[in-house]
Every structure is written in structure tokens, then in C-alpha cells.
């Protein structure tokens, strides 16, 4: 097995094909041993081999748009022996990382960034007078994002030499063509889907295999180009060429000979400007069983609360009920009573929990694809039209649409209901998908109601609460992972009074004021401290904005120590509490306040419990903080060491 791209240069076409078979076998083994989906990487094995055969990384810069496509790249760049550690603590990242390998030219996580970053590198190369080549690989899934078109348009204008490879794959995240008339979420995905499924392309693909044997590769590439131009648009015109990129394709992404021929021709051009090579791939290539894995669904919707590495086969995995399930079931119950409720989501069709709403109300759910900015303003327009939109976006992806949240929603007091999923730490997906910042950036907005449930029953109540907020925007967050087990059986939630928290346990020594998921860890700390004879109050804040002022005054009046706990960054819930008690003179008395938040750094991938320990948010860490305030330092250290 080749473990360095330089070793590819001396291999024959036959040997390269065999290498692709071996890599695909490795990926299949990784899938079965780690339960991590590698289907997207399976689709680009031949493409990855061809790229590294033609180009000279790390001198030439190869950028991948999403991490799911990069496992074959990792295998070929010296990381084969570490592939079973992907997404595990101290193991390989599930994405490309500049900190992991010199072959990873740029970090890939959220998608649609490769062309922008690649163009920047190409322009820097030109200014510096260097000669390296820049290759950006983007998937059809991420071409739904506006940044990709902004980058292509700018690339066409600047006319710097770079290669954009569009991996047009039958991706498991994309709607399948045969499912219904309303499958593709935008015009480009529709066009690409029609191309992939067209009988003419399939016939051409089969014919090309025979033609390759009879004519030279250079002539074949020209014929592929000529044929593609006729299929994609009239008079050889394409969207990509209108943006200023020279279009080549479609090319069979599983034909190593064709790929090498086309890429060699492109690489040999010194003054071509930006070129887009359209490659057709199929995730089922080489997968005889073509197993459907629920792991991707579970990862997106929260099924990482179990250890995914202890199972031998996919059949052994029992999908736990998640917060996403609870949310959708509750929303369905509300939607059955209120015909104005609609759902907008940004490419979250892979979440199996959404299927229930889709089945019940197919005309009231809108998948806009990887287009968070559009999702927010589209939801705002729906609200202006008299509907009640619930806009589902993972915390780390909502960052993209913050300008729209401010100007198109909050500033105009438009009642969009933001459902922030994957909030807080996300385990194996590490810092790129971590939902660390939403409490901070949503709670600073003047008109936004900000809340977070401590368990599944509270989530039901917050869905009902959001449904009844019709004069301003609101948001609530929930984490990945299984439900905490509060006897959830489905049904209707009960609206909560805005800005009203609750006390769960009363004590006299220390007060824990938890926000969202951290209320459960406060209860764990309470149990640990109770064994030491320490009486603790545990309160569930429920709301970050508006704060429960009455509850805060009560906690400060009856306790000497107040500890706020949240699974978010600095500047969030604890900061709002601190400002209130400081401005109102409560810190001038006997109360001592301590915040527990995510540390001011990025938490690398590990299991959820390992990440909580690293962040200092476990029940043991919370208990240790209380012991330190009480002057019981030795016991605090013991708790820290036992976590």
C-alpha cells in the first residue's frame, strides 16, 4: 500500500487501479470497525488517486471542501495506520487540518470554503512569483451555498490559474432522484441530478470505456468535453463559464485513465485561468452490500451518546431516542393544532427525526440546502406572511447567518423561532462542529428571547412556548445525544411564562444556577456534595434572556456562593447574570459568584464525556468548584482527580 504521494508517480495505470481497490477495501474495513461513515470518501477514491498522481502535494495545494471526502487523501498522505483513530481522542481529525499534516492545505469542516481559500492561495502565489498549482475539490452538496458562487465569480474576474474539481456524487445526504418530483433543493442540484440520471450520460459512460481502448486519451478527453457542453447548456454555454471558469466534463470519476488524462492536460496549462472539471462519482462504487447506515443520521441528530467503537456491525446499533426526536414529535403535535406552523431547515434532511414532520406535512417543510443565510431571511418572509416558522440550524452553522439574524429578524422584531441544534460539545466532530457560541451571540440581541431546556420535558414546553410567541423572535438550543430519561412519552408541551426559571433542589450552602443541558450536571454535583454533608440549591434558569430577576435575587439573598454553569463560551449566560447582580449591587454584599463556562480555546474531538472533562463541565468539576469556594481545597483536588 502506498503511503506517500511520491510513490504514486512510478505506478502503472493497472497498479493505480489496484491501489484504488486496496484503498476502498481499507475504507470498508474502517467503516465496519469504527462505525464512522466513509461513503463519501469511497466515492472519490479514484479521483483522489488521480489528483495525487498528477499534482505534487504538498508543494501543490490541494483543498477539500468537506471532511467526509478526505479519508482516501489521508490514507495516501502517511496516515493509513492511524485511520482507526479518526474522531477519537488524540486521534486523527474527521476533517482536513493544517495542524495534522502538511498535505492538508486548508481546514475543511462547514463546506463551501475550498474555492475561496484556493483562490486566495492562487493570488498569493502570483504576487509572490511562485509556480505551485492550486486544486480545490468541491461537492455538489456544497454548491448549494452562496459562497461557492461568490468565489467562482471572483475567480473568473481575477483569472488566476487554479483548478476547481466538482465532485458530482450520488451522496447519501442528497435527495434521491427517483423519490419524488420535489427532490432537488435548488436549480443547480436539479441540473446535476438530471445529468447523472440521464440515459444519454449512462450510455456515454459505458461507451467511453470501449472508446478508450480504441483512441488516444487526449482525443477522448476532448470528446468528453464536447459531449458535456452539449448536454449541460445550449451552444456550449454553462453556468460555470458564465462565471468565468473554463468548463471540462463530465468525466467518469471512477475511470482512473480518464481522470489522469484530463487532470494532466489541465495541469500543463500555464495561462488558462480558473478551470472547473466536472466529475461524476457514485458512493455505492465498490460497495457490494450497499448497506444503508443510520450512523450519519445519528451523528447529526445526536446519537453519539453511546460508544460507537464497541459495535462490530451496523446491525448491532440500536438508535437511541434523541432530543431531535422529542422536538419533532412535539412540533408535529403543535402543527396538528396550528396550520400556520412550518419548518425551514438548511440541508438537514439527513436527520431521521425530521422524516415524521415531512410525512405528516410535506407542504409545510422547506429544505433550502446548505444556505443558512437564505434560510433565515426566507423564514423571516414566511413570518411576515402570517406563518409561524421554526428555523432549524445547527449552532455552528448559524454563525454563517448572523447578519441575517440581526438585520432581517431581530431588528424588525419578526417572530422567527430559531431551533439551534447540536448545541455545546459534539464529541467526535470536534471544534469544527462545536456549538460553543450561540448563547453569547444570540443573547446580545435586543429583541431575542433566548432559552434552553434542561431535559426532554422542558424541551416540549419550550416548543409550546415558542409557538405562542408572536411579537418578537425567539430561540432555544438542544444538544446532540440521547434523552436524559425524564419519562418522555410524547404529547403536548405547556407554555412557560417568559423569563421564569425554577428551583429543583433547595439547600443553604451553595447555589448552582444551571442553563440548559448543564442543569443535569449540576444535579450530579449536588448528589456528590450531599455525601459530604453539603446542602446545595440547584436552579434551572431556563432563560438567558430575559433573566429571571426574582429567582436571581432569591438565590443571592439566601446563599453565600452562586455558581452559574453553561455549555457555552465566555460572554454568555454567566455574563448576563454577572452584569445584573453587579449593576444591582448584589455583589456588594456577601454573595460570591463564580462562572463555569467552556474554556477560551477549541476542544478537540473525543467522546462527549472526555470533552466534558477537558472543559471542566463534569459533575465532579462543578462539585470541586463548590468545595474550593467553601475552603475545602483537599477534597476539591480529590474530586478533580477522580473525574
Coordinates of C-alpha atoms in Angstrom, one line a residue, residues 48-440:
X48 CA -8.0 11.1 -5.0
X49 CA -5.5 8.7 -6.6
X50 CA -5.6 10.7 -9.9
X51 CA -5.1 14.0 -8.1
X52 CA -2.1 12.9 -6.1
X53 CA -0.7 11.2 -9.2
X54 CA -0.9 14.3 -11.3
X55 CA -0.2 17.0 -8.8
X56 CA 2.8 17.3 -6.4
X57 CA 1.5 17.9 -2.9
X58 CA 2.4 19.4 -0.5
X59 CA 4.1 21.9 -2.9
X60 CA 0.9 22.0 -5.0
X61 CA -2.0 22.9 -2.7
X62 CA -5.0 20.5 -2.6
X63 CA -8.0 21.8 -0.8
X64 CA -11.0 19.6 0.1
X65 CA -14.4 21.2 0.7
X66 CA -15.8 18.8 3.3
X67 CA -14.1 16.4 5.6
X68 CA -16.2 13.4 4.6
X69 CA -14.4 13.2 1.3
X70 CA -10.9 13.2 2.7
X71 CA -10.2 9.7 4.1
X72 CA -8.6 8.3 0.9
X73 CA -6.5 11.5 0.9
X74 CA -5.4 10.8 4.5
X75 CA -4.5 7.2 3.6
X76 CA -2.3 8.4 0.7
X77 CA -0.6 11.0 2.8
X78 CA 1.0 8.9 5.5
X79 CA -1.9 8.4 7.9
X80 CA -3.1 5.0 6.9
X81 CA -2.0 3.3 10.2
X82 CA -3.9 5.9 12.2
X83 CA -7.2 5.7 10.3
X84 CA -8.9 3.7 13.1
X85 CA -8.4 6.6 15.4
X86 CA -10.4 9.1 13.3
X87 CA -12.6 11.2 15.5
X88 CA -11.3 9.6 18.7
X89 CA -9.4 11.4 21.5
X90 CA -5.8 12.2 20.4
X91 CA -6.6 10.6 17.0
X92 CA -7.0 11.9 13.5
X93 CA -9.5 14.6 12.8
X94 CA -12.5 13.7 10.7
X95 CA -11.7 16.7 8.6
X96 CA -8.6 18.1 7.0
X97 CA -6.4 20.0 9.5
X98 CA -3.4 22.3 9.0
X99 CA -2.2 21.1 12.4
X100 CA -2.3 17.4 11.4
X101 CA -0.5 17.2 8.1
X102 CA 1.4 19.4 5.7
X103 CA -0.7 17.8 3.0
X104 CA -3.8 19.4 4.4
X105 CA -3.5 22.9 2.8
X106 CA -6.7 24.2 4.5
X107 CA -9.2 23.1 7.1
X108 CA -12.5 21.6 5.9
X109 CA -15.5 21.5 8.1
X110 CA -18.5 23.5 7.2
X111 CA -18.2 23.2 3.4
X112 CA -18.1 25.7 0.5
X113 CA -14.8 27.3 1.6
X114 CA -12.3 25.5 -0.7
X115 CA -12.7 27.7 -3.8
X116 CA -12.4 31.0 -1.7
X117 CA -9.3 29.8 0.1
X118 CA -7.8 28.2 -3.0
X119 CA -8.3 31.5 -4.9
X120 CA -6.6 33.4 -2.1
X121 CA -3.7 30.9 -2.3
X122 CA -3.5 31.3 -6.1
X123 CA -3.4 35.1 -6.0
X124 CA -0.8 35.0 -3.2
X125 CA 1.3 32.6 -5.4
X126 CA 1.1 35.0 -8.3
X127 CA 2.1 38.0 -6.2
X128 CA 5.0 36.1 -4.7
X129 CA 6.1 34.8 -8.1
X130 CA 5.8 31.1 -7.3
X131 CA 4.7 28.3 -9.6
X132 CA 2.7 25.8 -7.4
X133 CA -0.7 24.7 -8.6
X134 CA -3.9 25.0 -6.6
X135 CA -6.7 22.4 -6.7
X136 CA -10.0 22.9 -4.9
X137 CA -12.4 19.9 -4.6
X138 CA -16.0 20.9 -4.0
X139 CA -19.0 18.6 -3.8
X140 CA -22.4 19.0 -5.4
X141 CA -23.9 19.3 -1.9
X142 CA -21.8 22.3 -1.0
X143 CA -22.5 24.1 -4.3
X144 CA -25.9 24.9 -2.8
X145 CA -24.0 27.5 -0.6
X146 CA -23.8 31.1 -2.0
X147 CA -20.1 31.4 -1.0
X148 CA -19.2 28.9 -3.7
X149 CA -20.7 31.2 -6.4
X150 CA -19.1 34.3 -4.9
X151 CA -15.8 32.6 -5.1
X152 CA -16.2 31.3 -8.6
X153 CA -17.4 34.7 -9.8
X154 CA -14.3 36.4 -8.2
X155 CA -12.1 33.7 -9.6
X156 CA -13.4 34.4 -13.1
X157 CA -12.7 38.1 -12.7
X158 CA -9.2 37.7 -11.3
X159 CA -8.4 35.0 -13.9
X160 CA -5.7 33.3 -11.7
X161 CA -4.7 29.8 -12.6
X162 CA -6.5 27.3 -10.4
X163 CA -8.4 24.0 -10.8
X164 CA -11.8 23.5 -9.3
X165 CA -13.0 19.9 -9.3
X166 CA -16.8 19.5 -8.8
X167 CA -17.4 16.1 -7.3
X168 CA -20.9 15.4 -8.5
X169 CA -21.8 12.4 -6.3
X170 CA -24.9 10.5 -5.6
X171 CA -24.4 11.5 -2.0
X172 CA -26.4 9.9 0.9
X173 CA -27.2 13.3 2.2
X174 CA -28.8 14.4 -1.1
X175 CA -32.4 13.6 -2.1
X176 CA -32.6 10.7 -4.4
X177 CA -33.8 11.5 -7.9
X178 CA -36.4 8.7 -8.0
X179 CA -38.0 9.5 -4.7
X180 CA -40.5 12.3 -5.8
X181 CA -40.9 15.2 -8.2
X182 CA -39.7 17.6 -5.5
X183 CA -36.3 16.2 -4.8
X184 CA -33.6 18.7 -5.6
X185 CA -33.4 21.8 -3.4
X186 CA -32.1 24.2 -6.0
X187 CA -31.6 24.7 -9.7
X188 CA -28.0 23.5 -9.9
X189 CA -28.6 20.4 -7.9
X190 CA -31.6 19.7 -10.1
X191 CA -29.5 20.1 -13.3
X192 CA -26.7 17.9 -11.9
X193 CA -29.1 15.2 -10.8
X194 CA -30.8 15.2 -14.2
X195 CA -27.3 14.8 -15.8
X196 CA -26.4 11.9 -13.6
X197 CA -29.6 10.1 -14.1
X198 CA -29.9 10.7 -17.9
X199 CA -29.9 7.6 -20.1
X200 CA -27.7 9.5 -22.5
X201 CA -25.0 10.1 -19.9
X202 CA -25.1 6.5 -18.7
X203 CA -24.9 5.2 -22.3
X204 CA -22.0 7.6 -22.9
X205 CA -20.2 6.5 -19.8
X206 CA -20.4 2.8 -20.8
X207 CA -19.4 3.7 -24.4
X208 CA -16.4 5.7 -23.2
X209 CA -14.9 2.6 -21.6
X210 CA -14.8 0.9 -25.0
X211 CA -13.7 4.1 -26.8
X212 CA -10.7 4.5 -24.5
X213 CA -9.3 1.3 -25.9
X214 CA -9.5 2.5 -29.5
X215 CA -8.5 6.1 -29.4
X216 CA -5.9 8.1 -27.5
X217 CA -6.6 9.6 -24.1
X218 CA -6.1 13.2 -25.4
X219 CA -8.8 12.7 -28.0
X220 CA -11.1 11.0 -25.5
X221 CA -10.8 14.0 -23.1
X222 CA -11.7 16.3 -26.0
X223 CA -14.7 14.2 -26.8
X224 CA -15.9 14.1 -23.2
X225 CA -15.6 17.9 -23.1
X226 CA -17.5 18.3 -26.4
X227 CA -20.3 15.9 -25.3
X228 CA -20.7 17.5 -21.9
X229 CA -21.1 21.0 -23.3
X230 CA -23.9 19.8 -25.5
X231 CA -25.7 18.2 -22.5
X232 CA -25.3 20.9 -19.9
X233 CA -26.3 24.0 -21.9
X234 CA -27.2 25.5 -25.3
X235 CA -24.4 26.5 -27.7
X236 CA -21.8 25.1 -25.2
X237 CA -22.7 27.6 -22.6
X238 CA -22.7 26.7 -18.9
X239 CA -23.3 28.4 -15.6
X240 CA -19.7 27.9 -14.8
X241 CA -18.5 29.5 -18.0
X242 CA -20.7 32.5 -17.4
X243 CA -19.0 32.9 -14.0
X244 CA -15.6 32.9 -15.9
X245 CA -14.4 29.3 -15.3
X246 CA -13.4 27.1 -18.3
X247 CA -15.7 24.0 -18.0
X248 CA -14.5 20.5 -18.7
X249 CA -16.6 17.5 -18.3
X250 CA -18.4 15.5 -17.2
X251 CA -15.7 13.0 -16.6
X252 CA -16.3 9.5 -15.2
X253 CA -15.0 9.8 -11.6
X254 CA -14.2 6.0 -11.4
X255 CA -12.1 5.8 -14.6
X256 CA -8.5 6.4 -13.4
X257 CA -7.2 6.7 -17.0
X258 CA -9.7 9.4 -18.0
X259 CA -9.2 11.4 -14.8
X260 CA -5.4 11.4 -15.1
X261 CA -5.6 12.4 -18.8
X262 CA -7.9 15.3 -18.1
X263 CA -6.0 16.5 -15.0
X264 CA -2.6 16.2 -16.8
X265 CA -4.0 18.4 -19.6
X266 CA -5.3 20.9 -17.1
X267 CA -2.1 20.9 -15.1
X268 CA 0.0 21.6 -18.2
X269 CA -1.8 24.8 -19.0
X270 CA 0.2 27.9 -17.8
X271 CA -2.2 30.7 -18.6
X272 CA -5.7 29.1 -18.7
X273 CA -7.2 31.0 -15.7
X274 CA -9.6 29.1 -13.5
X275 CA -10.8 25.7 -14.8
X276 CA -13.7 23.6 -13.5
X277 CA -13.5 19.9 -14.0
X278 CA -16.9 18.2 -13.5
X279 CA -16.5 14.7 -12.2
X280 CA -19.4 12.2 -11.8
X281 CA -19.0 9.7 -8.9
X282 CA -21.1 7.2 -7.1
X283 CA -21.0 6.4 -3.4
X284 CA -22.0 2.8 -4.0
X285 CA -18.9 2.1 -6.1
X286 CA -17.2 -1.0 -4.8
X287 CA -19.8 -1.4 -2.0
X288 CA -21.3 -4.8 -2.9
X289 CA -23.7 -4.8 0.1
X290 CA -24.6 -1.2 -0.3
X291 CA -25.6 -1.1 3.3
X292 CA -27.6 1.9 4.5
X293 CA -26.0 3.2 7.6
X294 CA -28.0 5.1 10.2
X295 CA -24.8 6.3 11.8
X296 CA -24.7 9.6 9.8
X297 CA -28.3 10.3 10.8
X298 CA -27.5 9.6 14.4
X299 CA -24.4 11.7 14.4
X300 CA -26.3 14.7 13.1
X301 CA -29.3 14.2 15.3
X302 CA -27.5 13.3 18.5
X303 CA -26.8 9.6 18.5
X304 CA -23.2 9.9 19.9
X305 CA -24.2 9.4 23.5
X306 CA -23.1 5.8 23.1
X307 CA -19.7 4.4 22.3
X308 CA -19.7 3.9 18.5
X309 CA -16.5 1.9 18.7
X310 CA -17.8 -1.1 20.7
X311 CA -20.0 -2.5 18.0
X312 CA -18.9 -5.0 15.4
X313 CA -21.6 -4.4 12.8
X314 CA -24.2 -1.8 11.9
X315 CA -26.9 -4.3 12.7
X316 CA -25.9 -4.2 16.4
X317 CA -26.6 -0.5 16.7
X318 CA -29.9 0.5 18.4
X319 CA -30.7 4.1 17.7
X320 CA -31.5 5.9 21.0
X321 CA -34.3 8.4 21.2
X322 CA -32.8 11.8 20.9
X323 CA -33.6 15.5 21.6
X324 CA -34.3 15.8 17.9
X325 CA -36.9 13.1 18.1
X326 CA -38.5 14.8 21.0
X327 CA -38.5 18.2 19.3
X328 CA -40.1 16.9 16.0
X329 CA -42.7 14.8 17.8
X330 CA -43.7 17.8 19.9
X331 CA -43.8 20.1 16.9
X332 CA -45.9 17.7 15.0
X333 CA -48.4 17.8 17.9
X334 CA -48.4 21.6 17.8
X335 CA -48.7 21.6 14.0
X336 CA -51.7 19.4 14.0
X337 CA -53.5 22.1 16.1
X338 CA -52.0 25.1 14.3
X339 CA -51.9 25.1 10.5
X340 CA -49.6 28.1 10.4
X341 CA -46.6 26.2 11.8
X342 CA -43.9 25.5 9.1
X343 CA -40.4 24.2 9.2
X344 CA -37.3 25.7 7.4
X345 CA -34.0 23.8 7.6
X346 CA -30.7 24.2 5.9
X347 CA -29.9 20.8 4.4
X348 CA -30.8 18.7 7.5
X349 CA -32.7 16.1 5.5
X350 CA -30.2 13.6 6.8
X351 CA -31.8 13.9 10.3
X352 CA -34.1 10.9 10.5
X353 CA -36.2 12.7 13.1
X354 CA -37.4 15.2 10.5
X355 CA -39.0 12.4 8.5
X356 CA -42.0 12.4 10.8
X357 CA -42.8 16.1 10.0
X358 CA -42.1 15.5 6.3
X359 CA -44.6 12.6 6.2
X360 CA -47.3 14.5 8.1
X361 CA -46.9 17.9 6.5
X362 CA -45.0 17.6 3.2
X363 CA -46.1 21.1 2.1
X364 CA -45.1 22.7 5.3
X365 CA -41.4 21.8 5.5
X366 CA -38.7 23.5 3.3
X367 CA -35.2 22.3 2.8
X368 CA -33.1 25.2 1.4
X369 CA -29.9 23.2 1.3
X370 CA -26.6 24.5 2.6
X371 CA -27.8 28.1 2.5
X372 CA -28.2 29.3 6.1
X373 CA -28.3 33.0 5.2
X374 CA -31.2 32.3 2.8
X375 CA -32.9 30.0 5.4
X376 CA -33.0 32.8 8.0
X377 CA -34.4 35.5 5.7
X378 CA -36.8 33.1 4.0
X379 CA -38.1 32.2 7.4
X380 CA -38.5 35.9 8.1
X381 CA -40.5 36.3 5.0
X382 CA -42.8 33.4 5.9
X383 CA -43.4 35.1 9.3
X384 CA -44.2 38.4 7.6
X385 CA -46.8 36.4 5.6
X386 CA -48.6 35.2 8.7
X387 CA -47.0 31.8 9.2
X388 CA -45.1 30.5 12.2
X389 CA -41.7 29.4 11.0
X390 CA -39.4 27.2 13.1
X391 CA -35.9 27.6 11.5
X392 CA -33.7 24.6 12.3
X393 CA -30.0 25.2 12.0
X394 CA -27.0 23.6 13.9
X395 CA -25.3 26.0 16.3
X396 CA -22.0 26.1 14.4
X397 CA -23.8 26.7 11.1
X398 CA -26.0 29.5 12.4
X399 CA -22.8 31.5 12.7
X400 CA -22.9 31.9 8.9
X401 CA -26.2 33.7 9.0
X402 CA -25.7 36.1 11.9
X403 CA -26.0 39.2 9.8
X404 CA -29.4 38.0 8.6
X405 CA -30.4 37.1 12.2
X406 CA -29.7 40.7 13.2
X407 CA -31.0 42.7 10.3
X408 CA -33.7 40.5 8.8
X409 CA -35.2 39.2 12.0
X410 CA -34.2 40.8 15.3
X411 CA -34.0 44.4 14.3
X412 CA -37.5 44.1 12.8
X413 CA -39.0 42.1 15.7
X414 CA -40.1 39.4 13.3
X415 CA -41.3 36.3 15.1
X416 CA -39.0 33.6 13.7
X417 CA -38.4 30.7 16.0
X418 CA -34.8 29.5 15.9
X419 CA -34.2 25.9 16.8
X420 CA -30.5 25.6 17.5
X421 CA -29.4 22.0 17.2
X422 CA -26.0 20.4 18.1
X423 CA -25.6 22.9 20.8
X424 CA -22.5 22.7 23.0
X425 CA -19.8 20.0 22.7
X426 CA -20.3 17.5 19.9
X427 CA -17.9 14.7 20.6
X428 CA -16.2 13.1 17.7
X429 CA -16.8 16.1 15.3
X430 CA -14.6 18.3 17.5
X431 CA -14.2 22.1 17.3
X432 CA -15.5 22.5 13.7
X433 CA -19.0 21.4 14.6
X434 CA -19.0 22.5 18.2
X435 CA -21.9 24.7 19.2
X436 CA -20.0 26.9 21.6
X437 CA -21.0 30.4 20.8
X438 CA -24.8 30.7 20.2
X439 CA -25.7 31.6 23.7
X440 CA -23.3 34.6 23.5

